[in-house]
Amino acid sequence: MGDSAVAASDGDADALFGLEELRSGPARTPSGGDAARTAYGPLHRDSPAARRLLAVREIHAEPAAAASPRGREILARYPDARVIDVDSHWRIPDLHGNEGNLERWVRVKSEVLVLGEKKTLATRPNGRSADWIAPGPSNGCAMACAYCYVPRRKGYANPITVFTNIERIIAHLDRHITRQGPKREPNQCDPSAWVYDIGENGDCSVDALISENVADLVRAFAHRPTAKASFATKYVNPDLLLLDPRGRTRVRFSVMPPGHSRLLDIRTSPVEQRIAAAADFLEAGYEVHFNLSPVVVRPGWEADWSLLLRHMDDVLPQAVKQQAAAEVIMLTHNRDLHELNLGWHPRAEDALWRPDIQQAKRSENGSWNVRYRNDTKAEAVDTVRRLVAAHAPWLRIRYAF
């Protein structure tokens, strides 16, 4: 792992598999359940549901990003949107640090899009969910989960920023994967493949409603026998069933008790729908795992998780169970995010902000977060393990954090 954080230079070579080559294969005809059948006709990204999630009316674009092939494709997709030139996707006064956006939190996520180029390409070691954190194709999200950490970095608004230089991102990953060679020993990430998380700061299923960035990454990893892409999602996008991942992309459906989700997972697919989609994604060639995430300690949480795990055991087919694994992720919160949430969704803070059982802890990036106290967290993790063993014993827990 000597090449743990490799930044690409402006003179990067082209990807080992050019994008045109990756896109030249025949289109898949999906089979399976209802989620797959919706892809026979118009794409899901053109459906009323998708257009409600992303009703883009304003696009802030770096000139180079707007002029790129991917940028032009996106602008053509939203022909009625107002396009505003910006010097940097990170510094947009109308969005970043504008406290007035707090009252328009969800509206900004739905109606605003940012186009930029990812300037620094770095692949960082992880070792928990994945071996590596890849430079992702986006930052931000159209959904509005109350516990999401990404909004803290941009301040008062967190619409999706699409990075249009996908060729450079794939070229960077090609070289990094080649340098690693075959995986020499199994670990909790995967027994034989290097796993790259491609969706650290967004949701790839939602990104795929906007552009072909995620499809390009799935196609690229399909040609890589020593590596896998991986991303967590709270949105069921049937369009992804039309790709041909060949087992080289791991989709991690994040689940929590439906009552918790209705309070905290704003604008996401219902938990029952995420679970029901697992079989279709497995049949389409994805590896399917689950994130039990976040686990929120609130009155009755143990019974709520028991019901969820029993539901998973009842409805998931044996094929999904045989290959499934899970991550258990306890809630991490933050005082700044707590203050933001009080301005747009204070009911969520009744569950998320628990100073009586939480403590401050510095994160890997140096910021101060709030997590459950050591004794509370250890007891909760042990409880989740016992509940899984009792109600879904087939669900292997890869790690708990």
Short mmCIF file of C-alpha atoms in Angstrom, two decimals, residues 153-374:
data_model
loop_
_atom_site.label_atom_id
_atom_site.label_comp_id
_atom_site.label_asym_id
_atom_site.label_seq_id
_atom_site.Cartn_x
_atom_site.Cartn_y
_atom_site.Cartn_z
CA ARG A 153 -18.28 21.57 4.83
CA LYS A 154 -20.18 23.85 2.47
CA GLY A 155 -22.39 25.79 4.84
CA TYR A 156 -26.17 26.21 4.63
CA ALA A 157 -26.58 24.44 1.30
CA ASN A 158 -25.39 21.19 -0.16
CA PRO A 159 -26.67 20.71 -3.71
CA ILE A 160 -24.97 18.18 -5.96
CA THR A 161 -21.70 19.20 -7.56
CA VAL A 162 -21.01 17.00 -10.59
CA PHE A 163 -17.37 16.65 -11.59
CA THR A 164 -17.28 16.64 -15.37
CA ASN A 165 -13.67 15.47 -15.87
CA ILE A 166 -14.64 11.83 -15.44
CA GLU A 167 -11.94 10.71 -17.90
CA ARG A 168 -9.22 11.94 -15.53
CA ILE A 169 -10.89 10.28 -12.55
CA ILE A 170 -11.01 6.93 -14.36
CA ALA A 171 -7.44 7.33 -15.63
CA HIS A 172 -6.26 7.97 -12.07
CA LEU A 173 -8.08 4.87 -10.81
CA ASP A 174 -6.73 2.74 -13.65
CA ARG A 175 -3.18 3.56 -12.69
CA HIS A 176 -3.81 3.09 -8.97
CA ILE A 177 -5.42 -0.33 -9.49
CA THR A 178 -2.56 -1.40 -11.77
CA ARG A 179 0.03 -0.42 -9.16
CA GLN A 180 -1.66 -2.53 -6.48
CA GLY A 181 -1.54 -5.75 -8.48
CA PRO A 182 -3.53 -8.73 -7.17
CA LYS A 183 -4.70 -8.60 -3.56
CA ARG A 184 -2.28 -10.72 -1.60
CA GLU A 185 -4.40 -11.62 1.44
CA PRO A 186 -8.06 -11.35 2.40
CA ASN A 187 -9.36 -8.69 4.77
CA GLN A 188 -12.71 -7.43 6.05
CA CYS A 189 -13.22 -5.36 2.88
CA ASP A 190 -13.07 -8.32 0.49
CA PRO A 191 -11.30 -11.68 0.32
CA SER A 192 -9.74 -11.21 -3.11
CA ALA A 193 -10.40 -7.77 -4.65
CA TRP A 194 -9.24 -4.27 -3.83
CA VAL A 195 -12.42 -2.34 -2.95
CA TYR A 196 -12.72 1.33 -3.95
CA ASP A 197 -15.50 3.46 -2.46
CA ILE A 198 -16.62 5.74 -5.29
CA GLY A 199 -19.41 7.54 -3.40
CA GLU A 200 -17.95 8.93 -0.17
CA ASN A 201 -19.49 12.41 -0.47
CA GLY A 202 -22.72 11.70 -2.32
CA ASP A 203 -25.17 9.02 -3.43
CA CYS A 204 -24.24 7.41 -6.74
CA SER A 205 -27.80 6.22 -7.41
CA VAL A 206 -28.96 9.84 -7.41
CA ASP A 207 -25.91 11.00 -9.38
CA ALA A 208 -26.92 8.55 -12.11
CA LEU A 209 -30.09 10.58 -12.65
CA ILE A 210 -27.96 13.49 -13.84
CA SER A 211 -25.14 12.09 -15.96
CA GLU A 212 -23.26 9.00 -17.11
CA ASN A 213 -20.47 9.44 -14.54
CA VAL A 214 -21.57 6.52 -12.38
CA ALA A 215 -22.26 4.33 -15.42
CA ASP A 216 -18.75 5.08 -16.71
CA LEU A 217 -17.23 4.02 -13.39
CA VAL A 218 -19.29 0.82 -13.24
CA ARG A 219 -18.20 -0.05 -16.78
CA ALA A 220 -14.57 0.69 -15.98
CA PHE A 221 -14.52 -1.58 -12.91
CA ALA A 222 -16.27 -4.34 -14.89
CA HIS A 223 -12.98 -4.67 -16.80
CA ARG A 224 -10.87 -4.87 -13.63
CA PRO A 225 -10.58 -8.42 -12.22
CA THR A 226 -8.50 -7.31 -9.22
CA ALA A 227 -10.76 -4.48 -8.02
CA LYS A 228 -14.35 -3.61 -7.15
CA ALA A 229 -16.22 -0.33 -6.96
CA SER A 230 -18.46 0.18 -3.95
CA PHE A 231 -21.05 2.74 -2.92
CA ALA A 232 -23.74 3.10 -0.29
CA THR A 233 -27.18 4.28 -1.35
CA LYS A 234 -30.56 5.22 0.05
CA TYR A 235 -32.19 5.62 -3.37
CA VAL A 236 -33.43 2.88 -5.70
CA ASN A 237 -32.57 3.80 -9.29
CA PRO A 238 -33.72 1.07 -11.72
CA ASP A 239 -31.62 2.63 -14.50
CA LEU A 240 -28.55 1.05 -12.88
CA LEU A 241 -30.02 -2.37 -13.74
CA LEU A 242 -29.31 -1.62 -17.41
CA LEU A 243 -25.55 -1.68 -16.83
CA ASP A 244 -23.36 -4.78 -16.86
CA PRO A 245 -21.24 -4.66 -13.68
CA ARG A 246 -20.08 -8.29 -13.96
CA GLY A 247 -19.82 -8.59 -10.19
CA ARG A 248 -17.26 -5.79 -9.93
CA THR A 249 -19.51 -3.18 -8.25
CA ARG A 250 -20.82 -3.60 -4.72
CA VAL A 251 -24.06 -1.76 -3.91
CA ARG A 252 -24.58 -1.24 -0.19
CA PHE A 253 -28.23 -0.49 0.54
CA SER A 254 -28.40 1.57 3.74
CA VAL A 255 -31.28 0.49 5.95
CA MET A 256 -32.72 1.47 9.30
CA PRO A 257 -36.12 0.93 10.93
CA PRO A 258 -38.79 2.59 8.76
CA GLY A 259 -39.98 4.84 11.57
CA HIS A 260 -36.44 6.13 12.09
CA SER A 261 -36.05 6.63 8.34
CA ARG A 262 -39.25 8.64 7.97
CA LEU A 263 -37.92 11.05 10.60
CA LEU A 264 -34.27 11.22 9.51
CA ASP A 265 -33.91 10.03 5.87
CA ILE A 266 -35.62 12.94 4.14
CA ARG A 267 -36.30 12.54 0.39
CA THR A 268 -34.95 8.97 0.20
CA SER A 269 -36.51 5.76 -1.12
CA PRO A 270 -38.57 3.93 1.53
CA VAL A 271 -36.52 1.35 3.42
CA GLU A 272 -38.85 -1.44 2.28
CA GLN A 273 -38.18 -0.47 -1.35
CA ARG A 274 -34.40 -0.58 -0.82
CA ILE A 275 -34.65 -4.07 0.64
CA ALA A 276 -36.99 -5.25 -2.14
CA ALA A 277 -34.54 -4.01 -4.79
CA ALA A 278 -31.69 -6.19 -3.53
CA ALA A 279 -32.68 -9.25 -5.58
CA ASP A 280 -33.00 -7.26 -8.80
CA PHE A 281 -29.56 -5.72 -8.35
CA LEU A 282 -28.00 -9.09 -7.58
CA GLU A 283 -29.58 -10.59 -10.71
CA ALA A 284 -28.29 -7.65 -12.76
CA GLY A 285 -24.72 -8.52 -11.79
CA TYR A 286 -24.04 -6.39 -8.70
CA GLU A 287 -22.76 -7.62 -5.40
CA VAL A 288 -25.34 -6.55 -2.80
CA HIS A 289 -24.50 -5.71 0.79
CA PHE A 290 -26.31 -3.73 3.47
CA ASN A 291 -25.38 -0.87 5.75
CA LEU A 292 -27.19 -0.97 9.08
CA SER A 293 -26.72 2.73 9.31
CA PRO A 294 -26.86 4.87 11.23
CA VAL A 295 -27.91 3.11 14.40
CA VAL A 296 -29.64 5.79 16.48
CA VAL A 297 -30.13 5.10 20.18
CA ARG A 298 -33.63 6.27 21.03
CA PRO A 299 -36.51 4.81 23.06
CA GLY A 300 -37.59 1.46 21.64
CA TRP A 301 -34.73 1.24 19.14
CA GLU A 302 -33.96 -2.41 19.92
CA ALA A 303 -37.51 -3.53 19.11
CA ASP A 304 -37.53 -1.41 15.94
CA TRP A 305 -34.33 -3.04 14.68
CA SER A 306 -35.67 -6.49 15.54
CA LEU A 307 -38.70 -5.87 13.32
CA LEU A 308 -36.51 -4.63 10.47
CA LEU A 309 -34.20 -7.65 10.61
CA ARG A 310 -37.16 -10.02 10.68
CA HIS A 311 -38.58 -8.28 7.63
CA MET A 312 -35.28 -8.70 5.80
CA ASP A 313 -35.21 -12.39 6.73
CA ASP A 314 -38.79 -12.84 5.50
CA VAL A 315 -38.55 -11.11 2.11
CA LEU A 316 -34.97 -11.56 0.86
CA PRO A 317 -34.37 -14.60 -1.36
CA GLN A 318 -31.71 -17.14 -0.52
CA ALA A 319 -29.44 -15.93 -3.32
CA VAL A 320 -29.17 -12.50 -1.69
CA LYS A 321 -28.62 -13.97 1.75
CA GLN A 322 -25.83 -16.25 0.57
CA GLN A 323 -23.62 -13.36 -0.57
CA ALA A 324 -24.78 -10.58 1.73
CA ALA A 325 -22.68 -8.85 4.35
CA ALA A 326 -23.30 -5.78 6.46
CA GLU A 327 -21.64 -2.82 8.08
CA VAL A 328 -22.95 -1.55 11.41
CA ILE A 329 -22.38 2.19 11.73
CA MET A 330 -23.35 4.02 14.90
CA LEU A 331 -24.53 7.61 14.63
CA THR A 332 -21.91 10.33 14.43
CA HIS A 333 -23.21 13.86 14.89
CA ASN A 334 -21.73 17.35 15.04
CA ARG A 335 -22.58 20.54 16.93
CA ASP A 336 -22.55 22.70 13.79
CA LEU A 337 -24.90 20.28 12.03
CA HIS A 338 -27.08 20.24 15.15
CA GLU A 339 -27.42 24.02 14.92
CA LEU A 340 -28.23 23.81 11.19
CA ASN A 341 -30.88 21.16 11.74
CA LEU A 342 -32.58 23.26 14.40
CA GLY A 343 -33.27 25.77 11.63
CA TRP A 344 -35.04 23.39 9.23
CA HIS A 345 -35.83 20.06 10.94
CA PRO A 346 -35.75 20.42 14.74
CA ARG A 347 -37.75 17.23 15.36
CA ALA A 348 -34.82 15.21 14.07
CA GLU A 349 -32.60 16.63 16.79
CA ASP A 350 -34.77 15.07 19.48
CA ALA A 351 -33.35 11.74 18.29
CA LEU A 352 -29.90 12.81 17.11
CA TRP A 353 -28.75 15.21 19.81
CA ARG A 354 -28.34 13.27 23.08
CA PRO A 355 -25.71 15.02 25.25
CA ASP A 356 -26.62 12.69 28.13
CA ILE A 357 -25.10 9.72 26.28
CA GLN A 358 -22.74 11.40 23.79
CA GLN A 359 -19.17 12.66 23.91
CA ALA A 360 -16.94 14.78 21.70
CA LYS A 361 -14.32 13.02 19.59
CA ARG A 362 -11.92 14.31 16.97
CA SER A 363 -12.47 12.74 13.54
CA GLU A 364 -9.82 11.58 11.07
CA ASN A 365 -10.03 14.91 9.23
CA GLY A 366 -9.39 16.87 12.42
CA SER A 367 -12.91 18.17 13.10
CA TRP A 368 -14.74 17.61 16.38
CA ASN A 369 -17.75 15.31 16.18
CA VAL A 370 -20.18 13.96 18.73
CA ARG A 371 -20.46 10.22 19.18
CA TYR A 372 -22.04 7.94 21.72
CA ARG A 373 -19.99 7.48 24.88
CA ASN A 374 -17.71 4.47 24.81
#
